[in-house]
XYZ file of C-alpha atoms in Angstrom:
530
model
C 79.491 109.514 126.354
C 81.538 112.232 125.592
C 84.262 112.266 128.117
C 86.144 108.368 128.247
C 89.647 108.161 129.915
C 92.420 108.021 127.260
C 95.279 106.307 129.521
C 92.169 103.333 130.478
C 92.416 102.644 126.553
C 95.625 102.807 126.250
C 96.444 100.372 128.966
C 93.008 98.074 127.379
C 95.058 98.960 123.671
C 98.328 97.355 125.277
C 96.695 94.049 126.622
C 94.682 93.774 123.378
C 97.815 93.403 121.715
C 98.900 90.583 124.118
C 95.800 88.769 123.783
C 96.612 84.994 122.015
C 93.536 84.976 119.490
C 93.006 87.790 116.529
C 88.634 86.624 117.238
C 89.094 87.221 120.797
C 91.044 89.746 120.588
C 88.855 91.884 118.487
C 86.508 91.188 120.178
C 87.690 93.156 123.200
C 88.578 95.748 120.934
C 84.910 95.914 120.291
C 83.529 95.691 123.748
C 86.160 98.726 124.934
C 85.472 100.931 122.230
C 81.440 100.758 123.036
C 81.415 100.859 126.869
C 83.276 104.080 125.334
C 81.571 105.508 123.303
C 77.357 104.894 123.213
C 76.402 103.829 119.721
C 74.224 100.555 118.805
C 76.440 99.004 116.301
C 80.520 98.761 115.926
C 82.314 96.455 113.190
C 86.756 96.506 112.517
C 86.914 95.386 108.991
C 90.810 95.159 107.079
C 91.524 97.128 103.914
C 92.786 95.118 100.522
C 92.635 96.270 97.360
C 89.893 98.662 97.712
C 86.836 95.802 99.321
C 86.818 95.919 103.105
C 86.818 92.697 105.363
C 84.557 92.800 108.320
C 87.181 90.498 111.130
C 84.813 91.785 113.773
C 81.211 92.687 114.213
C 79.252 93.913 117.456
C 75.224 94.444 117.064
C 74.795 93.842 113.058
C 72.984 91.055 112.283
C 75.247 87.917 112.533
C 75.602 86.969 108.230
C 78.044 91.051 108.528
C 80.656 88.704 108.827
C 80.539 86.792 105.550
C 79.926 90.615 103.471
C 83.201 91.907 101.600
C 82.670 95.886 100.801
C 83.634 97.067 97.464
C 84.579 100.756 98.572
C 84.129 101.142 95.002
C 80.263 100.052 95.380
C 79.796 101.891 99.165
C 80.683 106.317 98.953
C 80.735 106.034 103.001
C 82.965 103.325 103.560
C 84.694 104.816 100.552
C 84.466 108.710 102.070
C 86.193 106.863 105.133
C 89.170 105.347 102.870
C 89.932 108.567 101.920
C 89.848 110.497 105.532
C 93.151 110.963 107.079
C 90.915 111.996 110.893
C 87.627 110.415 112.306
C 84.815 111.176 110.055
C 81.340 112.120 110.585
C 78.695 111.972 108.549
C 75.185 114.357 108.393
C 72.092 113.245 109.169
C 70.459 114.288 106.257
C 74.100 112.097 103.927
C 72.219 111.190 99.962
C 75.015 108.523 101.108
C 73.382 105.220 101.914
C 74.760 103.377 105.134
C 76.427 99.807 104.036
C 74.939 98.375 106.947
C 71.452 100.133 106.627
C 68.783 97.111 107.788
C 71.028 95.187 109.559
C 71.620 96.821 113.054
C 69.969 94.057 115.347
C 68.215 96.846 117.350
C 66.716 98.685 114.270
C 63.321 98.741 114.307
C 61.796 97.353 111.096
C 64.092 98.571 108.381
C 64.425 101.997 109.177
C 68.053 103.391 107.903
C 70.793 104.136 110.379
C 70.544 107.713 111.368
C 73.877 108.753 112.590
C 77.295 107.119 111.698
C 81.095 107.666 111.464
C 84.313 106.216 110.936
C 87.403 106.108 112.037
C 90.673 105.726 109.363
C 93.442 103.280 110.551
C 96.733 104.099 109.764
C 100.359 102.200 110.471
C 102.980 104.019 109.054
C 101.344 106.290 107.063
C 99.427 103.324 105.059
C 95.410 102.986 105.449
C 95.126 98.993 106.854
C 91.479 99.344 107.262
C 88.874 100.861 108.736
C 86.544 101.354 111.934
C 82.847 102.126 111.703
C 80.053 103.493 114.573
C 76.646 103.754 113.799
C 73.566 104.590 116.174
C 69.896 104.847 115.535
C 69.823 108.553 117.703
C 70.077 111.535 115.489
C 73.110 113.294 116.142
C 75.319 110.944 119.103
C 78.411 111.282 117.776
C 78.274 114.817 117.626
C 79.782 116.209 120.465
C 82.679 112.938 121.344
C 85.709 114.933 121.301
C 88.413 114.528 118.599
C 91.378 112.976 121.418
C 89.137 110.062 121.804
C 88.223 108.731 118.392
C 91.745 109.312 118.180
C 92.963 107.246 121.315
C 89.984 104.599 119.691
C 91.447 105.456 116.243
C 95.627 104.456 117.632
C 94.026 101.806 119.381
C 92.411 99.852 116.659
C 94.814 100.131 113.618
C 97.468 99.058 116.460
C 95.371 95.738 116.787
C 95.137 94.893 113.523
C 98.659 95.773 112.891
C 99.227 92.834 114.912
C 97.063 90.850 113.995
C 98.123 90.928 110.489
C 101.402 90.471 111.038
C 101.426 87.796 113.519
C 99.197 86.351 110.170
C 101.322 87.810 107.738
C 97.831 88.857 106.298
C 99.926 91.818 103.886
C 99.047 90.276 100.773
C 101.990 91.514 97.967
C 100.254 91.558 94.397
C 100.808 89.212 92.197
C 101.253 89.441 87.781
C 101.709 86.576 85.936
C 102.649 85.644 82.577
C 101.186 87.375 79.025
C 100.896 83.659 78.450
C 99.186 82.114 81.492
C 96.764 84.935 82.605
C 93.668 83.896 80.232
C 94.320 79.837 82.023
C 95.011 82.003 85.397
C 92.444 84.818 85.300
C 90.028 82.190 87.045
C 91.928 80.937 89.589
C 93.836 84.385 90.709
C 90.977 87.324 90.022
C 87.727 85.646 90.446
C 85.632 88.096 92.037
C 85.078 87.993 95.443
C 88.784 88.172 97.281
C 90.541 85.737 94.897
C 90.104 82.125 97.408
C 88.830 83.462 99.847
C 87.802 80.852 103.003
C 84.873 82.764 104.540
C 83.805 80.646 108.373
C 84.360 80.122 111.756
C 83.146 77.109 112.805
C 85.285 74.457 114.141
C 85.465 71.616 111.090
C 86.476 75.306 108.437
C 89.010 76.285 111.591
C 90.868 72.592 110.794
C 90.551 72.666 107.326
C 92.537 76.262 107.423
C 94.664 74.083 109.809
C 95.959 71.924 107.838
C 96.294 74.485 104.136
C 98.571 75.837 106.676
C 100.420 73.309 106.984
C 101.347 71.595 104.556
C 100.605 74.657 102.183
C 104.210 75.554 101.792
C 106.065 71.811 101.232
C 106.276 70.683 98.222
C 103.312 67.698 99.107
C 101.511 66.243 96.784
C 98.109 67.098 98.146
C 94.888 65.861 97.167
C 90.999 67.253 97.953
C 88.821 64.802 98.399
C 84.897 66.049 99.466
C 80.765 66.341 97.955
C 81.458 68.339 94.985
C 79.756 72.366 95.933
C 82.067 71.753 98.706
C 84.541 74.910 97.279
C 87.696 72.178 96.190
C 88.518 74.681 93.698
C 88.948 77.706 96.398
C 91.115 75.224 99.162
C 93.887 74.839 95.799
C 94.242 78.249 95.175
C 94.762 79.084 98.584
C 97.332 75.888 98.483
C 98.655 78.464 95.694
C 98.535 81.759 98.058
C 100.112 80.413 100.918
C 103.090 78.273 98.871
C 105.885 79.712 97.804
C 104.851 79.058 94.382
C 103.294 81.934 94.228
C 104.268 84.564 91.995
C 104.600 81.254 89.833
C 101.883 80.285 87.070
C 98.122 78.005 88.708
C 96.655 75.835 85.906
C 93.965 74.143 86.284
C 93.077 71.653 84.239
C 89.233 69.746 84.627
C 89.776 66.795 83.548
C 86.452 65.248 83.417
C 86.068 68.201 79.816
C 89.216 65.926 78.913
C 88.183 63.611 75.156
C 90.181 60.019 75.482
C 91.939 60.754 72.662
C 93.089 64.661 73.459
C 94.138 63.875 77.495
C 97.673 62.788 76.744
C 98.526 66.426 75.072
C 96.189 68.409 76.861
C 99.233 67.091 79.784
C 102.542 67.009 77.761
C 101.571 68.737 74.968
C 102.560 67.947 71.452
C 104.855 68.687 68.728
C 103.863 70.120 65.155
C 102.293 67.044 62.970
C 102.469 65.023 65.803
C 98.430 63.344 65.015
C 95.766 65.138 62.581
C 95.436 68.237 62.678
C 98.068 69.651 65.159
C 99.426 72.180 62.936
C 101.656 73.417 64.824
C 103.668 73.162 68.272
C 101.421 73.088 71.819
C 102.711 72.960 75.203
C 100.343 71.902 77.807
C 99.637 72.327 81.480
C 102.556 70.559 82.966
C 104.892 73.241 81.171
C 103.343 75.502 81.159
C 103.099 74.226 85.184
C 106.586 74.832 85.346
C 107.903 76.189 89.065
C 103.667 76.531 89.744
C 101.651 74.438 90.793
C 98.841 72.530 88.497
C 95.294 72.067 89.574
C 94.196 68.646 88.001
C 90.190 68.886 89.022
C 87.942 65.729 88.848
C 91.530 63.549 88.921
C 88.852 61.202 89.210
C 87.362 60.861 85.504
C 90.971 60.640 84.273
C 90.826 57.892 82.200
C 92.708 54.688 83.315
C 95.312 54.340 79.681
C 96.171 58.583 81.180
C 96.692 57.378 84.449
C 99.582 55.168 83.738
C 101.481 58.429 82.480
C 99.968 60.676 85.001
C 102.053 58.914 87.377
C 105.741 58.305 85.842
C 105.286 62.454 85.185
C 104.769 62.157 89.373
C 107.382 60.068 90.392
C 109.518 60.814 87.459
C 109.704 65.063 86.813
C 109.726 64.003 83.380
C 106.671 64.776 80.545
C 107.223 63.001 76.414
C 105.058 65.897 74.136
C 103.238 63.719 71.687
C 104.741 62.511 68.730
C 108.491 63.956 70.804
C 111.442 61.318 71.821
C 113.083 62.782 74.013
C 111.949 63.878 77.714
C 111.804 66.642 78.862
C 112.433 67.575 82.995
C 109.579 69.930 84.839
C 109.472 71.567 88.205
C 105.825 71.695 89.031
C 103.612 71.047 93.050
C 100.723 68.586 91.186
C 97.209 69.227 93.757
C 94.140 67.151 92.804
C 90.788 67.323 93.866
C 87.972 64.773 93.015
C 84.438 64.106 95.080
C 84.355 60.042 94.311
C 86.093 57.561 97.000
C 89.089 57.103 95.031
C 89.677 54.195 97.268
C 86.255 52.331 95.960
C 87.352 53.545 92.638
C 89.940 51.718 93.639
C 88.834 48.779 94.710
C 86.859 48.428 91.790
C 89.220 49.029 89.838
C 88.400 52.125 88.099
C 91.986 53.905 89.280
C 95.015 52.463 89.991
C 96.305 51.980 93.200
C 99.903 53.940 92.815
C 98.446 56.249 91.485
C 96.070 57.116 94.305
C 98.839 56.490 96.883
C 101.492 59.265 94.521
C 98.961 61.817 94.798
C 97.325 61.335 98.254
C 100.561 62.646 99.758
C 98.563 64.648 101.674
C 94.535 64.219 102.030
C 92.781 67.561 102.487
C 89.473 66.304 103.029
C 86.341 69.825 102.535
C 83.934 69.030 104.772
C 79.633 69.204 103.622
C 78.223 73.045 104.322
C 75.547 70.943 105.885
C 78.779 69.789 109.488
C 79.801 74.066 109.593
C 77.935 74.964 112.390
C 76.760 78.758 112.003
C 78.444 79.044 108.851
C 75.356 79.364 106.422
C 74.893 82.792 107.915
C 78.404 84.100 106.777
C 78.310 82.314 103.559
C 75.341 83.847 103.036
C 75.757 87.702 104.256
C 79.010 87.134 101.733
C 76.253 86.358 98.189
C 73.945 88.558 99.997
C 76.103 91.757 99.633
C 77.976 89.998 95.992
C 74.519 89.752 94.208
C 72.579 93.564 95.723
C 75.734 95.212 93.884
C 74.998 92.547 90.712
C 71.502 93.498 90.820
C 71.931 97.147 91.385
C 70.080 97.426 94.945
C 70.718 99.287 97.717
C 70.414 96.423 100.345
C 69.514 93.294 100.763
C 69.472 90.770 103.969
C 66.918 88.162 105.224
C 64.694 88.377 106.707
C 64.789 87.214 111.116
C 62.825 83.506 110.102
C 64.299 83.462 106.787
C 68.473 83.213 109.103
C 66.535 80.373 110.759
C 64.949 78.008 107.805
C 68.495 78.546 106.513
C 70.785 77.243 109.185
C 67.639 73.901 109.729
C 68.638 73.493 106.068
C 69.825 70.578 104.915
C 72.555 71.802 101.832
C 72.512 68.738 99.732
C 74.811 71.018 96.892
C 76.240 72.960 99.861
C 77.956 76.580 99.451
C 77.295 76.196 95.406
C 73.654 75.999 96.825
C 73.642 78.591 98.849
C 74.944 80.940 96.529
C 72.279 80.032 93.750
C 69.591 79.812 96.258
C 70.193 83.367 97.587
C 70.287 84.062 94.014
C 67.091 83.061 92.932
C 65.599 84.790 95.528
C 66.661 87.528 95.786
C 65.434 88.285 91.866
C 62.585 87.374 92.850
C 62.087 88.922 95.673
C 63.236 91.820 93.957
C 60.094 91.319 91.071
C 57.185 92.233 93.208
C 59.400 94.952 94.661
C 56.947 97.941 93.865
C 57.780 101.118 93.556
C 57.180 102.737 96.786
C 58.918 99.771 98.601
C 62.073 100.544 101.205
C 64.915 100.629 99.540
C 66.116 97.225 102.093
C 65.155 93.828 100.149
C 64.656 91.825 102.711
C 63.951 88.192 101.745
C 61.431 85.985 102.832
C 61.142 82.581 103.578
C 58.734 82.525 100.757
C 61.447 83.516 98.610
C 63.744 80.415 99.277
C 62.485 77.046 98.439
C 63.553 75.371 101.444
C 60.757 72.668 102.662
C 62.017 69.436 100.833
C 65.184 69.818 102.903
C 64.580 70.922 106.447
C 66.785 69.273 108.951
C 63.929 66.925 110.548
C 65.846 67.679 114.282
C 65.989 71.451 114.239
C 62.386 70.904 112.177
C 61.619 69.689 116.169
C 63.312 72.514 118.057
C 61.057 74.573 115.542
C 58.130 73.219 116.375
C 58.962 73.205 120.662
C 59.735 77.004 119.895
C 56.418 77.750 118.241
C 54.710 75.714 121.606
C 56.949 78.232 123.980
C 55.882 81.476 123.487
C 51.869 81.009 123.082
C 51.538 82.919 125.540
C 47.841 82.873 125.492
C 46.743 83.708 129.261
C 50.541 84.152 131.055
C 51.812 87.397 132.424
C 53.865 89.690 131.701
C 55.987 88.461 133.179
C 56.136 85.052 132.223
C 55.156 86.398 128.171
C 58.164 87.681 129.006
C 60.753 84.633 130.224
C 58.500 82.220 127.283
C 60.391 84.588 124.781
C 63.418 84.133 126.571
C 62.879 81.054 126.607
C 62.962 80.272 123.401
C 65.399 82.802 121.184
C 67.425 80.715 124.028
C 66.731 77.623 123.080
C 66.300 78.495 119.105
C 69.937 80.085 118.892
C 71.713 76.974 120.317
C 69.204 74.328 117.812
C 70.900 76.443 115.523
C 74.450 76.798 116.475
C 74.553 73.153 117.146
C 75.288 73.833 121.415
C 77.645 75.844 120.684
C 77.653 78.498 123.321
C 79.844 81.137 121.934
C 78.182 81.001 119.039
C 74.430 81.453 120.222
C 76.313 84.090 122.004
C 76.935 86.380 119.299
C 73.907 85.248 117.329
C 71.672 86.831 120.507
C 74.419 90.151 120.580
C 74.712 88.901 124.448
C 78.212 88.050 126.322
C 78.204 84.318 126.638
C 78.812 84.152 130.570
C 75.236 86.598 130.704
C 73.605 84.212 128.469
C 74.627 80.975 130.554
C 73.476 82.940 133.961
C 70.137 83.822 131.804
C 69.961 80.658 130.706
C 70.707 78.335 134.004
C 67.350 81.289 135.293
C 65.227 80.163 132.818
C 65.632 76.962 133.639
C 67.462 75.936 130.452
C 69.613 72.384 131.406
C 73.432 73.817 130.574
C 75.512 70.243 131.420
C 73.758 68.467 128.466
C 74.248 71.565 125.880
C 77.577 72.886 127.494
C 79.342 68.829 126.501
C 78.587 70.020 122.117
C 80.650 73.746 123.446
C 83.142 74.237 120.981
């Protein structure tokens, strides 16, 4: 599309700036861009410290939203970030496209043929990029520069508005030298330092709870199954609090020998016990002014629980071997995979300590209750694994997407991470020297048979029957295929029509009209739409 109405785009930009939700704002932005420029895929990404995070996508596989692109690993994205103007890549560019194999319109795993990037600047500072891709070579060559400048300005304005509304600007944090080792895992772990990836209703509710309590000094008890991401929640609570410039100190209570637990928590003086050759600060002292994260707090011995209770009640600690008490200003965040109410009833945990810890309880949902989030998380781990294994591109085959969506995930997010790592190793080992650079993970690479959801297994059998097209006309076969795809997408998204529409790369209104025409019952399914 060589020409575009710039005035119309500017009006759309103003409308975007006034829209309520960021997801809606960004989706409408990309829709406007695709109306102005003929492309197969478009994405809006925010930049933070060399990491590009997708905020909205169209025409790309759903897992793309969960991927995180380090510019050091993606030469094309690095070039876009270094450019001051819209950048078109030559069809014979030696640099791989970060979306190779991820375009929904892509037949097989053919590479992207046309790629263009728009760097987004606000007050002379790069805040993000828009990427456009097409399977048609040279399709972007004739687009006027003025058109691209207007689109870039519109995109930057929308992104800046969202950043201001949600306070997404992140200031660099530096820990004190003494605490660098203690806070390394908590503050600098690869992957964004504590990003909570997910757009399901359960995750939105969790993020709302975090935002509500983070800036208070309330003690928080994080509850959830093993592998759901309780430590991530603790890091996010600290990052969003007024204590964020102070240390976050982590202590795994399950690894504490009872004889050393008191010393680890409160410190000790020289000669306090055999082997105490020098004075040592405890975790409460190291966390003074900041946050102390007590992981697996349900494993604390009863004898130590009473002393922890005193510290929480009075803000005073007494190091082992010292007569004087010491005042500390510490916010405590605790986590457990146990049901502490039951532990109290069984006499394994003090009731008064439980109530002191659970001033504000936060429940982290298991992965099986996070509709659709599994593909976003899979995208994140796929990108991370590809970089670790030195692979150009790692993706999920369509059948694998459905298999992951149909699995119960007893080990939650941690199980997903490890499963993708194993599957990638298996796929790489089976890859020949002449195989394509885009490596697709097939269901055979995963071990999912034992954990499939019974209801989704039934849905899968129904879909197989639905696309049995022997003896059917072309029209009937097409409609059967469409019906099966829609039912499959709705089953995978737990009946959420908005998520299903995104999975199928359709407008929601068009999807519901098509479903109605194909005779798919709307009333019952719409009742579960969030």
